[in-house]
Phi, psi and omega in degrees: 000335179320307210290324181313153158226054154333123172058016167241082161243152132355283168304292170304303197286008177263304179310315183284309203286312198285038162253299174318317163312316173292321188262355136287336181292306180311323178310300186314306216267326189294320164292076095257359209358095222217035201321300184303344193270319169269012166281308177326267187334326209270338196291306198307317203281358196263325191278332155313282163313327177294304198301331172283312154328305180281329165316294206280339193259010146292359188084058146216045161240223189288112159301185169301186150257165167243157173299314175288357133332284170296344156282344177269305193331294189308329201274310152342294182320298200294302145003305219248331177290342172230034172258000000 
């Protein structure tokens, strides 16, 4: 899992934060009880997934794999598995 590089995109780390941001707001307001400020907080983590969603399909997330990429992984796999 080390060689992956899951989630160190543009995107994923733009997405996670302002949904983190929306789930401290939410945090804040539901102890305050404060119903409109964590409806406010649930919009911003919804506005997140869209800004990461809309990133990656601008071309700033993970690329594709090509098939011959996932066939040497698979072949790589079977290797470490019958070594």
């Amino acid at each position: 899992m080390a060689g992956s590089s899951h989630g160190h995109t543009p995107a994923a780390w733009t997405g996670v934060i302002i949904s983190f941001i929306g789930f401290c707001v939410a945090g804040v307001f539901m102890v305050a009880a404060n119903p409109l400020g964590f409806w406010a907080g649930f919009a911003v983590i919804l506005i997140g997934g869209a800004v990461g969603f809309a990133m990656k399909a601008a071309g700033l997330g993970m690329p594709k794999e090509s098939a011959e990429m996932a066939a040497a992984r698979a072949r790589a796999g079977q290797a470490q598995v019958s070594s």
